[in-house]
Amino acid sequence: MDVPEQGPPRQPYLSALTSRFGRRLLALFIGCALVPTVLLALVSYASVSRQLEIQGRERLREAAEGVGMTVLERLIGAQADLADLAARGMLPSRLPAPDVVRFDRKVNGIVFVPRTGEERALLGRIPDASDIVDAVAGEVAPGQTLLYARRSVNDLPQTFLVSPASQGGRSGALVVALDVGYLWGGLRSTALGPDMELLVVDDSARVLYGPDGLQLPPALTARLGDGSGELAWSAEQTTWLAGYRSLHMRGRFVTPPWTIVLREPRSSVLAPIAQLRRTFPLILLACIVGVVLLSLLQIRRGLQPLQALQEGTRRIARRDFEGRVAVRSRDEFAELASSFNSMAGTLAQQFRALGTAADVDRAVLSAIDALTIVDTILGRAPDVYPCDLVGVTLLVDGAAAHSFVQDGTRPGGRRIEYVALTPEAAAALRAETERIVSLDDAPPSHLGTLAELGARHALVIPLVFQDDLIGFVAFATRHDAPADTEARTHARRLAAQAAVGLANARMVEQVRSLAFFDGVTGLPNRLFYRELLARALARARREGGRVGICFVDLDHFGRINDTLGHEVGDQLLREVAARLARCCRESDGITRMTSDEPRPDVARWGGDEFTIVLPDLNGAHDAIRIVQRILDAFAQPFQLAGIDVFVAASVGVALAPEDGEDAETLLRHADVAMYYAKEQGRNSFSLFSPAMNSAAVERLALEQDLRRAVQGSELVLHFQPIVEAGTARIVAAEALVRWQHPQRGLLPPLDFIGIAEESGLVLPIGEWILRSACRQLREWRDEGLAMHLSVNVSGRQLRDPTLTDTIIRVLGETGIEPEWLTLELTESLLMEQQEQTVTLLQRWRDMGLGLSVDDFGTGYSSLSYLKHFPFDTLKIDRTFLHDVASGGADAAITRAVLALGHALDLKIVGEGVETTEQLAFLREHGCDLIQGFLMSRPLTADEMTRRLRDGRPLTPSAVRLAG
Ligand code: C2E
Ligand code: MG
Ligand code: MG
């Protein structure tokens, strides 16, 4: 089966974010990518920063050392010059030109300060040279040089060298003011960075050189004069890194040690990494974007199959098993999808099988016929087992079976065949639970139909219930692939369910008689007959030719059933069936029976009705020939229960296409013709003619009129007096209904009671009669006219479960004592449903109602039989009175009835007494009551009232009076 593959529609990237799983995965990806990146960046940053700082300090220290060396060298150079000058012994009053050049730019002034006397400037000027000498004079010994540094009034650094010297015998000190540029200049351009600052501090933390107003940090002051090193401190919102170097000059100069400090803001030191800090967020951002995009791509790729699977799962939850999940990723997802699809397929199959099982269950529980179950199996089998054809074969008896075959590949492709099943095949079927049979060559006869339809293999499963082989199911395919074991299990389950259903008690009966065949006669039943007829009509339409439809009805079959029993009735039906079939077979090739395959044209329609299809007729004469043969066959008596019984038949014939083209019309017309034949008298046939149809239409019209009559007031009651045989006094009357038809005049009951019975109208009519009769009786009773009334009850009324209630209600309404009312039932009614009828009558009797057997002698019952029923009156049918006077058999029967009736304590009514001879005979033999035209015809209510008021006994002359 081709199943649509359903992958999810392609979705935008951001769709991944709608899935919780997608979001989680994205967060995870980003986390995995960013955390190490950021950590690495931080660690690198910290380590590089530290490294830079360490290097920066180192550099500062080294630079401080370098600067210290340079400064020391310059001091030493200046000292050398000074020593040279002092060593001359006699200082010139003014420096000679070469010395001027030599000191140029090194010193700003050279002044000789004698211990006493006037100071003298050899070069430039030193305004407070004496003060300087005074301040330091004690500290300098001859041959020593004192280094003196201070900050000027305007806070400029000033450095002086002081050395003992003499001039003109005057000893004193030579003071040299070193040039700031000479001592400190040029340092920046060589060793110092642009942001470095140079500080020179003496050991008492005086800043000899450096920015104004500088506050030294304690960390630095603690280390002054302490060799070299580096340190860091924070001040004025700046973190400074610094390197320092102490200059120990005691050997050369008289001075406290100086410390050279080079400091630089930390930010300058870390400037190279600051660039990285600026660009790092951008790198991080780019990294995030990259990770997000790649993650989304990957998540979407992962989510698509996941969503497809999810959608697939939802579909399954909705019980839609048809769609398939399409994943083409060639990874585990694809494997999962393929497993999922095969699971959905299995589920679909299982659900279908479950559905089928449920349907079969339903069919089994609700079906009242095997055909419904067969229908279900044929229709649903392909759902449980992949197959092209399904055959259900039901056994009739050991050797014959009916095969129903459904071709699943063609709409409406169903065939019903009658197949042979050999005992060996039946035994083999019974012995196995299932079997795959190859149909390629020499298929077994019971699978012939499947082979004919092109099946190559069939899975055959017997339908067995409690060791009883009911039939078998065949699932056939036109290819050779055998279905998997799962499907076979389903097929077996289906077969088991079907077997249980079919074996249901009633089903088995139907299966045996085979739904299409009548159990009593073995003939096709109504259902099969329709099939046969449809086929014959279709062929006639295709190939031309006529089809005859015969309706055969046995006359008075009911009586045989009633008198001789159902067994004998069935035997008669079988005999009739056999004769009919023979008649058809002997019909000179008019019918199409073949010797090997029984293709019956005769069918049992139901009850005592048989139908025959006569295909391929040339004309009406062909049909008449067969029908005549049928009637001839009935001329011979039937041997039933050891006696010869003559049974007559009435046959109606309709021909296609003249009398109708469809089965329904033809059957109706044949039925009409049959009724017509019945009316013509026993053992006759009629061909349908449209006039008959109009008779049937007329009957229909009458039924409609009757319906109206029940509602209107067209029905009337007449009353026929019943007199005491001895006194001829009226003791009772029988209510007899008439119909005052607006067009047809007054109709006797025989013209419409039959229609009323068939249409069910007899129920409302019966109630009306009972009520009207009781009302009339009430009037008479009220007037003091003591009498009883009889009312007739029809068969249909007797079967009405509400009848007793109706009677009780009417009696209550009209205030009639049950004893005054007698219900008349014809003898033939008692034969049907005897048990129930006895119970019902007993109940009426207990209520006090009178019960009368009407028309006794016409219904084949016997007196001894009557003793089971609680009757109190018996009415001898008038047919027995015809010849009583002449003393023949009728007289003997009537005498016997009177004697036996009295022995059973029954009152006897002589009915239909027309002659004084009949009256005399009845009186002579002790008949109790007389009813008949001799005494009175049925009277209208008014006439009856007058007669009752009159009070005189009726005389036979009344018959003459009545005419
Ligand atoms: P039944 O119950 O046997 O009624 C007696 C029939 O015999 C009546 O015919 C009556 O007119 C007729 N009859 C009486 N005396 C003579 C006679 O001396 N000679 C002849 N030839 N006939 C006589 P009716 O009224 O035509 O009724 C015929 C049948 O229709 C009744 O036979 C009864 O079976 C049925 N029927 C009549 N009225 C009712 C009714 O109210 N309800 C039911 N269910 N059936 C009714
Ligand atoms: Mg009657
Ligand atoms: Mg009668």
Tab-separated table of C-alpha atoms in Angstrom, residues 308-513:
chain	number	residue	atom	x	y	z
A	308	ALA	CA	8.337	14.827	12.143
A	309	LEU	CA	8.378	12.011	14.673
A	310	GLN	CA	6.432	14.112	17.150
A	311	GLU	CA	3.830	14.922	14.491
A	312	GLY	CA	3.725	11.240	13.597
A	313	THR	CA	3.105	10.360	17.245
A	314	ARG	CA	0.307	12.906	17.429
A	315	ARG	CA	-1.226	11.403	14.301
A	316	ILE	CA	-1.124	8.012	15.904
A	317	ALA	CA	-2.738	9.437	19.022
A	318	ARG	CA	-5.488	10.697	16.721
A	319	ARG	CA	-5.667	7.175	15.309
A	320	ASP	CA	-4.482	8.296	11.939
A	321	PHE	CA	-2.115	5.535	10.962
A	322	GLU	CA	-1.851	6.289	7.301
A	323	GLY	CA	0.817	8.990	7.240
A	324	ARG	CA	4.488	8.040	7.313
A	325	VAL	CA	7.383	10.003	8.780
A	326	ALA	CA	9.959	11.009	6.176
A	327	VAL	CA	13.489	11.456	7.500
A	328	ARG	CA	16.357	11.361	5.023
A	329	SER	CA	19.216	12.185	7.334
A	330	ARG	CA	21.017	8.838	7.073
A	331	ASP	CA	21.586	8.787	10.815
A	332	GLU	CA	19.904	7.349	13.911
A	333	PHE	CA	16.922	9.596	13.274
A	334	ALA	CA	16.335	7.922	9.930
A	335	GLU	CA	16.547	4.547	11.646
A	336	LEU	CA	14.128	5.742	14.309
A	337	ALA	CA	11.726	7.037	11.638
A	338	SER	CA	11.841	3.779	9.779
A	339	SER	CA	11.140	1.834	12.988
A	340	PHE	CA	8.404	4.318	13.781
A	341	ASN	CA	6.854	3.848	10.345
A	342	SER	CA	6.897	0.132	10.610
A	343	MET	CA	5.402	0.428	14.078
A	344	ALA	CA	2.631	2.696	12.688
A	345	GLY	CA	2.046	0.156	9.928
A	346	THR	CA	1.758	-2.644	12.446
A	347	LEU	CA	-0.499	-0.519	14.615
A	348	ALA	CA	-2.669	0.357	11.624
A	349	GLN	CA	-2.974	-3.274	10.751
A	350	GLN	CA	-3.718	-4.167	14.335
A	351	PHE	CA	-6.300	-1.430	14.644
A	352	ARG	CA	-7.906	-2.493	11.407
A	353	ALA	CA	-7.879	-6.034	12.683
A	354	LEU	CA	-9.340	-4.859	15.989
A	355	GLY	CA	-11.974	-2.847	14.135
A	356	THR	CA	-12.750	-5.861	12.046
A	357	ALA	CA	-12.869	-8.039	15.122
A	358	ALA	CA	-15.257	-5.544	16.720
A	359	ASP	CA	-17.392	-5.461	13.575
A	360	VAL	CA	-17.459	-9.202	13.409
A	361	ASP	CA	-18.332	-9.285	17.092
A	362	ARG	CA	-21.140	-6.837	16.489
A	363	ALA	CA	-22.297	-8.780	13.483
A	364	VAL	CA	-22.137	-11.969	15.521
A	365	LEU	CA	-24.112	-10.480	18.389
A	366	SER	CA	-26.692	-8.696	16.326
A	367	ALA	CA	-26.926	-10.825	13.223
A	368	ILE	CA	-29.879	-13.055	12.929
A	369	ASP	CA	-28.700	-14.539	9.689
A	370	ALA	CA	-25.493	-16.037	8.456
A	371	LEU	CA	-25.440	-13.704	5.476
A	372	THR	CA	-24.736	-10.671	7.611
A	373	ILE	CA	-21.723	-12.422	9.085
A	374	VAL	CA	-20.614	-13.559	5.645
A	375	ASP	CA	-21.010	-9.981	4.431
A	376	THR	CA	-18.872	-8.721	7.273
A	377	ILE	CA	-16.130	-11.244	6.588
A	378	LEU	CA	-16.114	-10.576	2.864
A	379	GLY	CA	-16.041	-6.858	3.421
A	380	ARG	CA	-13.471	-6.722	6.204
A	381	ALA	CA	-11.146	-9.641	5.525
A	382	PRO	CA	-8.701	-7.558	3.429
A	383	ASP	CA	-8.282	-5.304	6.461
A	384	VAL	CA	-6.760	-8.110	8.486
A	385	TYR	CA	-5.030	-10.082	5.788
A	386	PRO	CA	-3.664	-8.585	2.582
A	387	CYS	CA	-5.561	-10.364	-0.186
A	388	ASP	CA	-7.267	-9.751	-3.521
A	389	LEU	CA	-10.113	-12.176	-3.137
A	390	VAL	CA	-12.007	-13.530	-0.188
A	391	GLY	CA	-14.124	-16.622	-0.242
A	392	VAL	CA	-16.454	-17.755	2.501
A	393	THR	CA	-17.804	-21.219	1.957
A	394	LEU	CA	-20.565	-22.608	4.129
A	395	LEU	CA	-21.384	-26.291	4.239
A	396	VAL	CA	-24.890	-27.449	3.475
A	397	ASP	CA	-24.179	-31.032	4.267
A	398	GLY	CA	-21.104	-33.187	3.979
A	399	ALA	CA	-20.689	-32.807	0.250
A	400	ALA	CA	-22.237	-29.550	-0.819
A	401	ALA	CA	-21.400	-26.030	0.055
A	402	HIS	CA	-22.095	-22.503	-0.911
A	403	SER	CA	-19.242	-20.326	-1.748
A	404	PHE	CA	-19.470	-16.558	-1.481
A	405	VAL	CA	-16.570	-14.917	-3.211
A	406	GLN	CA	-15.687	-11.256	-3.072
A	407	ASP	CA	-13.221	-9.807	-5.517
A	408	GLY	CA	-11.745	-6.943	-3.572
A	409	THR	CA	-10.167	-5.444	-6.661
A	410	ARG	CA	-13.492	-4.880	-8.391
A	411	PRO	CA	-16.326	-2.855	-6.890
A	412	GLY	CA	-19.353	-5.060	-6.321
A	413	GLY	CA	-17.392	-8.058	-7.541
A	414	ARG	CA	-19.292	-10.708	-5.618
A	415	ARG	CA	-20.180	-14.189	-6.757
A	416	ILE	CA	-22.274	-16.855	-5.162
A	417	GLU	CA	-21.589	-20.387	-6.295
A	418	TYR	CA	-22.674	-23.821	-5.394
A	419	VAL	CA	-19.556	-25.936	-5.007
A	420	ALA	CA	-18.831	-29.557	-4.333
A	421	LEU	CA	-16.768	-30.469	-1.305
A	422	THR	CA	-15.352	-33.972	-1.341
A	423	PRO	CA	-15.379	-35.875	1.960
A	424	GLU	CA	-11.579	-36.013	1.790
A	425	ALA	CA	-11.376	-32.253	1.398
A	426	ALA	CA	-13.792	-31.778	4.308
A	427	ALA	CA	-11.778	-34.137	6.478
A	428	ALA	CA	-8.545	-32.373	5.532
A	429	LEU	CA	-10.059	-28.991	6.376
A	430	ARG	CA	-11.274	-30.179	9.724
A	431	ALA	CA	-7.846	-31.548	10.571
A	432	GLU	CA	-5.932	-28.324	9.992
A	433	THR	CA	-5.952	-24.903	11.534
A	434	GLU	CA	-4.826	-23.257	8.306
A	435	ARG	CA	-3.095	-24.040	5.084
A	436	ILE	CA	-1.618	-22.156	2.149
A	437	VAL	CA	-2.940	-23.773	-0.988
A	438	SER	CA	-1.425	-23.207	-4.405
A	439	LEU	CA	-4.092	-22.707	-7.052
A	440	ASP	CA	-1.762	-22.658	-10.038
A	441	ASP	CA	-2.518	-26.111	-11.314
A	442	ALA	CA	-5.317	-28.486	-10.454
A	443	PRO	CA	-6.918	-26.432	-7.679
A	444	PRO	CA	-9.308	-28.393	-5.450
A	445	SER	CA	-12.910	-28.114	-6.595
A	446	HIS	CA	-13.998	-26.179	-3.515
A	447	LEU	CA	-11.480	-23.446	-4.406
A	448	GLY	CA	-12.316	-23.507	-8.114
A	449	THR	CA	-14.086	-20.164	-8.085
A	450	LEU	CA	-11.052	-18.401	-6.631
A	451	ALA	CA	-8.776	-20.045	-9.195
A	452	GLU	CA	-11.159	-19.004	-11.960
A	453	LEU	CA	-10.888	-15.420	-10.806
A	454	GLY	CA	-7.119	-15.562	-11.135
A	455	ALA	CA	-6.055	-16.315	-7.583
A	456	ARG	CA	-2.718	-18.109	-7.326
A	457	HIS	CA	-2.487	-18.754	-3.615
A	458	ALA	CA	-5.026	-19.001	-0.871
A	459	LEU	CA	-4.756	-19.143	2.878
A	460	VAL	CA	-7.543	-21.534	3.808
A	461	ILE	CA	-8.818	-21.523	7.377
A	462	PRO	CA	-11.597	-23.882	8.399
A	463	LEU	CA	-14.592	-22.568	10.307
A	464	VAL	CA	-14.886	-25.082	13.093
A	465	PHE	CA	-17.045	-24.840	16.140
A	466	GLN	CA	-16.949	-27.605	18.721
A	467	ASP	CA	-15.493	-30.051	16.222
A	468	ASP	CA	-18.204	-29.190	13.777
A	469	LEU	CA	-16.986	-28.024	10.382
A	470	ILE	CA	-19.255	-25.194	9.355
A	471	GLY	CA	-17.287	-24.056	6.337
A	472	PHE	CA	-14.049	-22.293	5.568
A	473	VAL	CA	-12.626	-18.897	4.730
A	474	ALA	CA	-10.123	-18.481	1.915
A	475	PHE	CA	-7.921	-15.373	1.659
A	476	ALA	CA	-6.593	-15.491	-1.879
A	477	THR	CA	-3.935	-13.482	-3.674
A	478	ARG	CA	-3.060	-13.087	-7.330
A	479	HIS	CA	0.644	-12.948	-6.487
A	480	ASP	CA	2.774	-15.300	-4.467
A	481	ALA	CA	3.964	-13.268	-1.540
A	482	PRO	CA	2.627	-15.034	1.562
A	483	ALA	CA	1.581	-12.613	4.294
A	484	ASP	CA	3.469	-12.431	7.554
A	485	THR	CA	2.581	-14.468	10.608
A	486	GLU	CA	0.990	-11.448	12.279
A	487	ALA	CA	-1.572	-11.142	9.477
A	488	ARG	CA	-2.169	-14.860	9.637
A	489	THR	CA	-2.897	-14.597	13.340
A	490	HIS	CA	-5.457	-11.894	12.598
A	491	ALA	CA	-6.967	-14.013	9.856
A	492	ARG	CA	-7.245	-16.964	12.229
A	493	ARG	CA	-8.865	-14.780	14.855
A	494	LEU	CA	-11.359	-13.477	12.295
A	495	ALA	CA	-12.179	-17.025	11.267
A	496	ALA	CA	-12.603	-18.081	14.893
A	497	GLN	CA	-14.984	-15.202	15.561
A	498	ALA	CA	-16.916	-15.956	12.416
A	499	ALA	CA	-17.151	-19.599	13.369
A	500	VAL	CA	-18.586	-18.729	16.776
A	501	GLY	CA	-21.063	-16.374	15.151
A	502	LEU	CA	-22.134	-18.846	12.556
A	503	ALA	CA	-22.367	-21.576	15.117
A	504	ASN	CA	-24.772	-19.616	17.205
A	505	ALA	CA	-27.677	-22.010	17.571
A	506	ARG	CA	-29.971	-20.280	15.162
A	507	MET	CA	-27.086	-19.541	12.840
A	508	VAL	CA	-26.062	-23.154	12.637
A	509	GLU	CA	-29.561	-23.958	11.615
A	510	GLN	CA	-29.385	-21.309	8.952
A	511	VAL	CA	-25.923	-22.336	7.948
A	512	ARG	CA	-27.093	-25.872	7.553
A	513	SER	CA	-30.081	-24.840	5.543
